Tab-separated table of C-alpha atoms in Angstrom:
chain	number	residue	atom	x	y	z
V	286	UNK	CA	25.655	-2.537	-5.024
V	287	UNK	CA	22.971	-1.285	-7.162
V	288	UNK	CA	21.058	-2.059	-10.695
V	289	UNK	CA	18.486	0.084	-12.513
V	290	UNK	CA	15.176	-1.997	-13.927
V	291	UNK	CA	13.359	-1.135	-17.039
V	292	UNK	CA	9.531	0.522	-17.025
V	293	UNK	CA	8.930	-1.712	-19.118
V	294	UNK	CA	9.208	-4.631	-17.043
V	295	UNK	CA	6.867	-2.992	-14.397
V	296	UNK	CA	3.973	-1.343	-16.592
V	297	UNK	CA	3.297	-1.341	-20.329
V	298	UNK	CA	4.730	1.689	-21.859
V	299	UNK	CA	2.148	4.228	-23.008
V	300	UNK	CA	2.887	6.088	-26.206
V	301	UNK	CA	0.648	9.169	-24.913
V	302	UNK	CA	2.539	9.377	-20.895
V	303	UNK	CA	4.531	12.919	-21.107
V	304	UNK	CA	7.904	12.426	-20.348
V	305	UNK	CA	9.360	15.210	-18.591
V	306	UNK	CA	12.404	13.285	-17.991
V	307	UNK	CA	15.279	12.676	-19.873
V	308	UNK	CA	16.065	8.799	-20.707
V	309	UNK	CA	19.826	9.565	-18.891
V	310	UNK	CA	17.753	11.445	-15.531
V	311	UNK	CA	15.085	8.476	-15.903
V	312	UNK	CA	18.253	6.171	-16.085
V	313	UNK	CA	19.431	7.416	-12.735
V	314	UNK	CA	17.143	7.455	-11.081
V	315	UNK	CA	15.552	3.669	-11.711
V	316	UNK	CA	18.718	2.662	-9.253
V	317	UNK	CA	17.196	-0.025	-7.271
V	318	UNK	CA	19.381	-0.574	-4.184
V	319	UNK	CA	19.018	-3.966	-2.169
V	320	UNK	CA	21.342	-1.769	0.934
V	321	UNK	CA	18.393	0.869	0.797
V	322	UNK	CA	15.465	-1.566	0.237
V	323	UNK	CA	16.915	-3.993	3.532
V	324	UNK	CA	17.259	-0.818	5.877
V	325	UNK	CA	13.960	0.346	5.474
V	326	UNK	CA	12.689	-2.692	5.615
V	327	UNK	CA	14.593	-3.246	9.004
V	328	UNK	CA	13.926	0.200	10.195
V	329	UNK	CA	9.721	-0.383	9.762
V	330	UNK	CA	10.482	-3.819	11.582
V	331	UNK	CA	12.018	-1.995	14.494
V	332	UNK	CA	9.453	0.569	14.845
V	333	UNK	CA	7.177	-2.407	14.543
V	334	UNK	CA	9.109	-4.205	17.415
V	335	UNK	CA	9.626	-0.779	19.901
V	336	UNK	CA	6.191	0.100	20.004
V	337	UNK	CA	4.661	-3.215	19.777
V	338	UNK	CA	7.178	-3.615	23.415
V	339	UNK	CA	5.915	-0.525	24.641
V	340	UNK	CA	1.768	-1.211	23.864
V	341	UNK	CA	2.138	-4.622	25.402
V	342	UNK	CA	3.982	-3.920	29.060
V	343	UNK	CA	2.207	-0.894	29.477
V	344	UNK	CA	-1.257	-2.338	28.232
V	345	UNK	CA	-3.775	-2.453	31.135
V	346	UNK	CA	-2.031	0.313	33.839
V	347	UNK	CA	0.268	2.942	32.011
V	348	UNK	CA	-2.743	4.337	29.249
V	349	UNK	CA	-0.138	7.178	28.680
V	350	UNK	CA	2.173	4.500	27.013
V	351	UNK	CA	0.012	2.479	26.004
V	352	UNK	CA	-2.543	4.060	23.688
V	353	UNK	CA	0.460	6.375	21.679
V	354	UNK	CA	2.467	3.013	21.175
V	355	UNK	CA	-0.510	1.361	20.312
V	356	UNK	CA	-1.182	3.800	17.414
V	357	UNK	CA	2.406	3.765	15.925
V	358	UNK	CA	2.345	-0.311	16.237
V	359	UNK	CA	-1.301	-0.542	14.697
V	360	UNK	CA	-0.354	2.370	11.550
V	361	UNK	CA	3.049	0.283	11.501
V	362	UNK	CA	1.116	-3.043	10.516
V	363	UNK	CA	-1.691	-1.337	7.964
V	364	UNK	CA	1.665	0.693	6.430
V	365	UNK	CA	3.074	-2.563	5.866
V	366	UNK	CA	1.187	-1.718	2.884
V	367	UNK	CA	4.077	-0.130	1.413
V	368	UNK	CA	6.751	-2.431	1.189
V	369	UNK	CA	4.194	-4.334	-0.341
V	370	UNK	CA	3.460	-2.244	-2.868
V	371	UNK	CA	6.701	-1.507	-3.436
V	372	UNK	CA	7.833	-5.337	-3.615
V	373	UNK	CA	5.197	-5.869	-5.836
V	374	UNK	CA	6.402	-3.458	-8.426
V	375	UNK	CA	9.875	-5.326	-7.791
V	376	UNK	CA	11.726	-2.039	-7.222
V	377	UNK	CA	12.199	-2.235	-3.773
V	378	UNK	CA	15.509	-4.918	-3.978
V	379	UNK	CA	17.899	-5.788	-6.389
V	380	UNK	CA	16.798	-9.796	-5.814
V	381	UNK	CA	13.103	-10.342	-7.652
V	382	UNK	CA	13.203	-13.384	-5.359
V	383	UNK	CA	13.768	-10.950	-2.809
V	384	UNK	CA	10.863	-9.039	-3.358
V	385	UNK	CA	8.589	-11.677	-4.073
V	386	UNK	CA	9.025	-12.638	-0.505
V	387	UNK	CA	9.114	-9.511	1.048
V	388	UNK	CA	5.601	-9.015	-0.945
V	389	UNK	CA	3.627	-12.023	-0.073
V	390	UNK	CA	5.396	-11.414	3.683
V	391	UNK	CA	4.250	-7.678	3.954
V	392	UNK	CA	0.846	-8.854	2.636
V	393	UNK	CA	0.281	-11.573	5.279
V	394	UNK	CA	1.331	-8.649	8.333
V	395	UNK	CA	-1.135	-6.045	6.198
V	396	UNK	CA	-4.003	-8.715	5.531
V	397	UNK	CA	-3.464	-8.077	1.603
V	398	UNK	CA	-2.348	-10.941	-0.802
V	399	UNK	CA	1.043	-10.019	-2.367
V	400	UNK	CA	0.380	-12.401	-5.293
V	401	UNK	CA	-3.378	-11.006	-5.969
V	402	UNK	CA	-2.317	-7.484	-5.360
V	403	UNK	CA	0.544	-7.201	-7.763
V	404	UNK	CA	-1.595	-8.120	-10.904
V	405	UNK	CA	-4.365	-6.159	-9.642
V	406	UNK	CA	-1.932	-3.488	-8.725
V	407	UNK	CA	-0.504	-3.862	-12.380
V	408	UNK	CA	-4.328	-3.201	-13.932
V	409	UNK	CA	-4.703	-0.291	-11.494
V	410	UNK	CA	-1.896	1.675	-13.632
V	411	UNK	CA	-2.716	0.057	-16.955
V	412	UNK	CA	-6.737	1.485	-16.337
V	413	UNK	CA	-5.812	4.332	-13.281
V	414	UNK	CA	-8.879	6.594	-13.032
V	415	UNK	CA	-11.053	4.003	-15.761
V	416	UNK	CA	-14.394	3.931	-14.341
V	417	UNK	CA	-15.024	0.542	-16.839
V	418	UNK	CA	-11.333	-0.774	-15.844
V	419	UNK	CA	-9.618	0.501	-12.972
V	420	UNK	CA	-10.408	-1.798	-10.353
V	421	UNK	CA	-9.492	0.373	-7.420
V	422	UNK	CA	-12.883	2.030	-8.685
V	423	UNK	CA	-15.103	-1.192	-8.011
V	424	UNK	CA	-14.974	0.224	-4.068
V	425	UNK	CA	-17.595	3.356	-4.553
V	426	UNK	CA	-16.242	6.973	-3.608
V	427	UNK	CA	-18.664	7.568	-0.332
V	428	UNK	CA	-21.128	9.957	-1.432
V	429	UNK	CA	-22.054	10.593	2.042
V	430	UNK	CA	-20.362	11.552	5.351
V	431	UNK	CA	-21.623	8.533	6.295
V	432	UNK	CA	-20.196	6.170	3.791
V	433	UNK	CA	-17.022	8.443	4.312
V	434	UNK	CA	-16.836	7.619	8.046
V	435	UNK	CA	-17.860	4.092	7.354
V	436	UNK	CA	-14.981	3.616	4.714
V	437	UNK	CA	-12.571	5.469	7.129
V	438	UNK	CA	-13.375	2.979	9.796
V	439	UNK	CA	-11.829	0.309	7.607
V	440	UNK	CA	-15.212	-1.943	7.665
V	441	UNK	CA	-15.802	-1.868	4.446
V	442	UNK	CA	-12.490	-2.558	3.629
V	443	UNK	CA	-12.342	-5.733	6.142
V	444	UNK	CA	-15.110	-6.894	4.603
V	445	UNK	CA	-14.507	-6.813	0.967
V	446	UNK	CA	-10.603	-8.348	1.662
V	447	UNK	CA	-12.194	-11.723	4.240
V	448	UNK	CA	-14.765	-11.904	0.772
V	449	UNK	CA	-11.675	-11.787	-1.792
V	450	UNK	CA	-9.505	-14.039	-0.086
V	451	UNK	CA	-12.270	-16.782	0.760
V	452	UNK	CA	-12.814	-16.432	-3.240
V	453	UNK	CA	-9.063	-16.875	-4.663
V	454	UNK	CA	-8.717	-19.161	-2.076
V	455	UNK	CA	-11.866	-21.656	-3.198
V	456	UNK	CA	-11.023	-20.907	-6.765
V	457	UNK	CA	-13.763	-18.416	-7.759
V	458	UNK	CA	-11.912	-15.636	-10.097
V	459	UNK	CA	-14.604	-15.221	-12.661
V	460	UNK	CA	-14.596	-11.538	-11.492
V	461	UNK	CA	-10.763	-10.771	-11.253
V	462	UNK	CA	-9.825	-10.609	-15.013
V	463	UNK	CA	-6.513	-9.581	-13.871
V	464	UNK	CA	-5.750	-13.018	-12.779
V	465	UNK	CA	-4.479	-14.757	-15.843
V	466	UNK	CA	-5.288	-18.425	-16.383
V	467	UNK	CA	-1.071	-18.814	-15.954
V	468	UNK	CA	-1.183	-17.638	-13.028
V	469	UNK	CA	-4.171	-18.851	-11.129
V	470	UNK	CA	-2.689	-21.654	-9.062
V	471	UNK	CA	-0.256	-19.507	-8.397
V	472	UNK	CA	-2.449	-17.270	-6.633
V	473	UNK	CA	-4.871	-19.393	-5.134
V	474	UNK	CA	-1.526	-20.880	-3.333
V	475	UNK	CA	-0.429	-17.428	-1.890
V	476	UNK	CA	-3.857	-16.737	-0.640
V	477	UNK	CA	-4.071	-20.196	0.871
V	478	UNK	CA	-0.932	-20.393	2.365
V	479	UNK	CA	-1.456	-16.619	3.458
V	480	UNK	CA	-4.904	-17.867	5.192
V	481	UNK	CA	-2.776	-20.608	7.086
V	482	UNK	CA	-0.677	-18.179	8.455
V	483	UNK	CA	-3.477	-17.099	10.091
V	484	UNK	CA	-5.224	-20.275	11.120
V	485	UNK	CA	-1.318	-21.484	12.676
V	486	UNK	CA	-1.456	-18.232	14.610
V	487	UNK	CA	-5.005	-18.612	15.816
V	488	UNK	CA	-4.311	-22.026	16.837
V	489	UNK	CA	-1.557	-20.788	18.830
V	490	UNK	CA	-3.354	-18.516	21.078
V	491	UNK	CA	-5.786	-20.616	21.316
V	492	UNK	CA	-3.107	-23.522	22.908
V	493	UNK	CA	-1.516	-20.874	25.155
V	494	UNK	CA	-4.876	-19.403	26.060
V	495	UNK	CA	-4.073	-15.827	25.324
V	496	UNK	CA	-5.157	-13.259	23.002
V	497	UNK	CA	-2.108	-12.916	21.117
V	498	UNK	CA	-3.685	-13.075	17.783
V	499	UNK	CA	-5.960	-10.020	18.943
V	500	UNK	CA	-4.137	-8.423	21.491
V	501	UNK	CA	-0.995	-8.231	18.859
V	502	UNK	CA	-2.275	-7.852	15.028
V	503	UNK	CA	-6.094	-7.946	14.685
V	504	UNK	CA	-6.924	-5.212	17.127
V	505	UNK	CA	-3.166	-2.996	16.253
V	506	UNK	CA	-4.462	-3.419	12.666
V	507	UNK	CA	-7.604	-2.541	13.211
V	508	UNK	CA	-6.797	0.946	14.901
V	509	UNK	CA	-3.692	1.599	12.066
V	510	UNK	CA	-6.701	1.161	9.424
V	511	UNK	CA	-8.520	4.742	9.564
V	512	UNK	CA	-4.819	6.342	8.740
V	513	UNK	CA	-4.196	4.326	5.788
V	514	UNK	CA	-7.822	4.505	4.369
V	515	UNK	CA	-7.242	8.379	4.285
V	516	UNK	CA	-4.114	8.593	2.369
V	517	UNK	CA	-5.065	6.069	-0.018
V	518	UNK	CA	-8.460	8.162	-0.664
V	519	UNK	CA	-5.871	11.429	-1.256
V	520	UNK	CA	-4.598	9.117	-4.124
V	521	UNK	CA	-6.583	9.879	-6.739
V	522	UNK	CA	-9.787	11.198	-5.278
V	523	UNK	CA	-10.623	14.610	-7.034
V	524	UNK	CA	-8.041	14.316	-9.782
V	525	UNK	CA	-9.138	13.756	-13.521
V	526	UNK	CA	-10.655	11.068	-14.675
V	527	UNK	CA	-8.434	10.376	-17.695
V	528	UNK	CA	-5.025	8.878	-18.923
V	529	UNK	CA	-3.092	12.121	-18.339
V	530	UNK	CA	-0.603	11.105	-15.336
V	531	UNK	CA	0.277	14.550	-14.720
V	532	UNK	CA	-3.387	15.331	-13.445
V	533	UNK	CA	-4.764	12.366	-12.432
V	534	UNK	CA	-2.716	11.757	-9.478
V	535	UNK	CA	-2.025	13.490	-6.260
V	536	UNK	CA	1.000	13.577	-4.198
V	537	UNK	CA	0.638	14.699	-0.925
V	538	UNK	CA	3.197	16.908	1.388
V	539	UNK	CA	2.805	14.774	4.784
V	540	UNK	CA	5.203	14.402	7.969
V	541	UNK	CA	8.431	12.963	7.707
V	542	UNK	CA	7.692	9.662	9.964
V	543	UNK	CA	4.295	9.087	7.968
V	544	UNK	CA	6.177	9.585	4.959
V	545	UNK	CA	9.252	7.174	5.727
V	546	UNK	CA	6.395	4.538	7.195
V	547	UNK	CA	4.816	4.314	3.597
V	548	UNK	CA	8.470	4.091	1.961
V	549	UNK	CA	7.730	7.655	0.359
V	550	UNK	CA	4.942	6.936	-1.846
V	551	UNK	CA	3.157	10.501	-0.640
V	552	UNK	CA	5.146	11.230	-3.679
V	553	UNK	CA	2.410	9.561	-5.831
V	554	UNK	CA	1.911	11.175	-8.771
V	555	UNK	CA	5.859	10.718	-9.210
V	556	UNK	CA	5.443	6.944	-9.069
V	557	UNK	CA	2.188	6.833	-11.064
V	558	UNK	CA	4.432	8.665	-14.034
V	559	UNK	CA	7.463	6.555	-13.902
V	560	UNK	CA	6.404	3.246	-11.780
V	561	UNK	CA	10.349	2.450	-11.996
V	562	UNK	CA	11.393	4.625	-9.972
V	563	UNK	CA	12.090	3.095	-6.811
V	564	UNK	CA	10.988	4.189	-3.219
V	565	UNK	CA	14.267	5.972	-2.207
V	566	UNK	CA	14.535	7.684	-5.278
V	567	UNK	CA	11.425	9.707	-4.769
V	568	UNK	CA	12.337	13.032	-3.232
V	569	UNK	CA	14.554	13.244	-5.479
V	570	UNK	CA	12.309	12.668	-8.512
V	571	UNK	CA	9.684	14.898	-6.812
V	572	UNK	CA	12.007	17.582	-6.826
V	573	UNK	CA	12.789	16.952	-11.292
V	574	UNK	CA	8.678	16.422	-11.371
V	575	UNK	CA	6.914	18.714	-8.782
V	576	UNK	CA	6.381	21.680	-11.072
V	577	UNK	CA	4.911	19.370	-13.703
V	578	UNK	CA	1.971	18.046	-11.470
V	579	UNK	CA	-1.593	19.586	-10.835
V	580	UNK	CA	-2.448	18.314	-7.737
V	581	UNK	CA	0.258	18.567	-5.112
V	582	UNK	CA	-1.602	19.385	-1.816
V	583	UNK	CA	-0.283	20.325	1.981
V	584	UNK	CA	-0.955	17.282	3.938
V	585	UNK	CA	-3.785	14.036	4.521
V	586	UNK	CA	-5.972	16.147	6.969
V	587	UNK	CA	-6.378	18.735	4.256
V	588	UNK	CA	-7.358	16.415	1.428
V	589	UNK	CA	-9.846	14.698	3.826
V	590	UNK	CA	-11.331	17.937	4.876
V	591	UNK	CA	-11.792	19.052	1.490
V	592	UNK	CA	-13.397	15.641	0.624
V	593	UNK	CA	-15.785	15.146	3.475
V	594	UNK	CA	-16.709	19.175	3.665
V	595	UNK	CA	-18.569	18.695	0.363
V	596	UNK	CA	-20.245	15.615	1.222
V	597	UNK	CA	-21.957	17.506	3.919
């Protein structure tokens, strides 16, 4: 079973996007599929679950084992990401109570707020590549290999989501304009109850005197960080700095298990065009949209390369 969503339910319409779509090939391809959105979803669990297996029995004697599972199972929690994203654009199920779930759940296993993230999320297109609005620019591009490698490390990062949350959660959103007066103690809820996850987990190692809390999430997430912090760089890094969605984006030709892991949003400058579409209908809107886009490049490494190179 299957339904197709509006744009304009996701992202104001903008009289200036091109369209190089026709409303009957946009049509089609806005299918969301609850089938599609639970497999995936159930597939990134299970990787989740097989590697998490293998880094914990072979932790301590079998390195061999250990330290490849460990990087699947730590890039498998910081690409919970994606389904996030994706839930928070509501294209990933049929069900928006569905994906309202999977959202705020995704965001608890990823240490991002579901609730916060979709309206900033929702600015991020409105504004994308705004120096005065876009608030993915409030984190500076690294002008340095330093501040590249630092960023990359996912400290900065760490850092600026403990400060957000301990502000939504204590009520402080002067500087979040995104966060509607509506919607406020909606969000301060998610972030609290989000927090609480964490403190209830905590607590439970804590009782059992083991590091699962560590040994299972902090420290997995902590090594998956570095991979996610480069592809969201190859976003929009080096594209224009305007409201033209066919150069402003980047899509990026990756490998097939890093692409399934982030629920095929290397096909960015796809989504950034027609935020409807959902995940699984990507490749085959990259393949109506490709020629239309200026930056398509061959992989993460490459984009990086490029990046840091000049910074040298």
């Amino acid at each position: 079973m299957s339904s197709s969503v509006s744009e304009s339910n996701l992202i104001e319409p903008d009289s200036k996007r091109p369209s190089p779509l026709s409303n009957e090939a946009l049509k089609n391809l806005n299918t969301r599929s609850t089938l599609k959105g639970l497999f995936q979803l159930s597939a990134h669990f299970a990787i989740l679950g097989i590697s998490g297996y293998l880094w914990g029995t072979n932790l301590g004697h079998n390195w061999l084992i250990a330290i490849p599972a460990l990087i699947v199972y730590g890039f498998g929690f910081a690409a919970m990401f994606a389904p996030m994203h994706e839930s928070s654009h509501r294209t990933a199920f049929e069900n928006n109570l569905l994906n309202d779930a999977v959202c705020w759940l995704a965001g608890v296993l990823s240490f991002y707020n579901g609730a916060f993230y979709r309206r900033y999320h929702k600015w991020h297109h409105r504004h994308v590549q705004d120096f005065d609005n876009d608030p993915e620019l409030s984190d500076p591009i690294p002008q340095s290999l330093g501040e590249y490698l630092l960023m990359l490390s996912g400290a900065s990062w760490w850092w600026g989501k403990l400060k957000t949350h301990y502000r939504v959660a204590t009520g402080q959103l002067e500087d979040y304009p995104y966060i509607s007066e509506e919607s406020r103690d909606s969000v301060m809820f998610a972030v609290r109850s989000q927090l609480a996850v964490y403190g209830i987990a905590i607590a439970i190692s804590l009782i059992a005197g083991h590091p699962w809390f560590i040994t299972y999430w902090l420290f997995p997430l902590m090594v998956g960080q570095p991979m996610l912090r480069m592809i969201l760089l190859s976003e929009h890094t080096g594209c224009t700095h305007d409201t033209n969605p066919l150069t402003n984006t980047r899509s990026t030709k990756t490998l097939f298990p890093l692409q399934f892991l982030m629920w095929n949003m290397p096909y960015h400058a796809e989504h950034h065009l027609y935020p409807s579409i959902p995940f699984h209908q990507l490749p085959a809107a990259h393949e109506q949209l490709g020629e239309h886009f200026t930056y398509k490049d061959q992989g993460y490494v490459e984009v990086n390369y490029n990046f840091a190179k000049n910074l040298v």
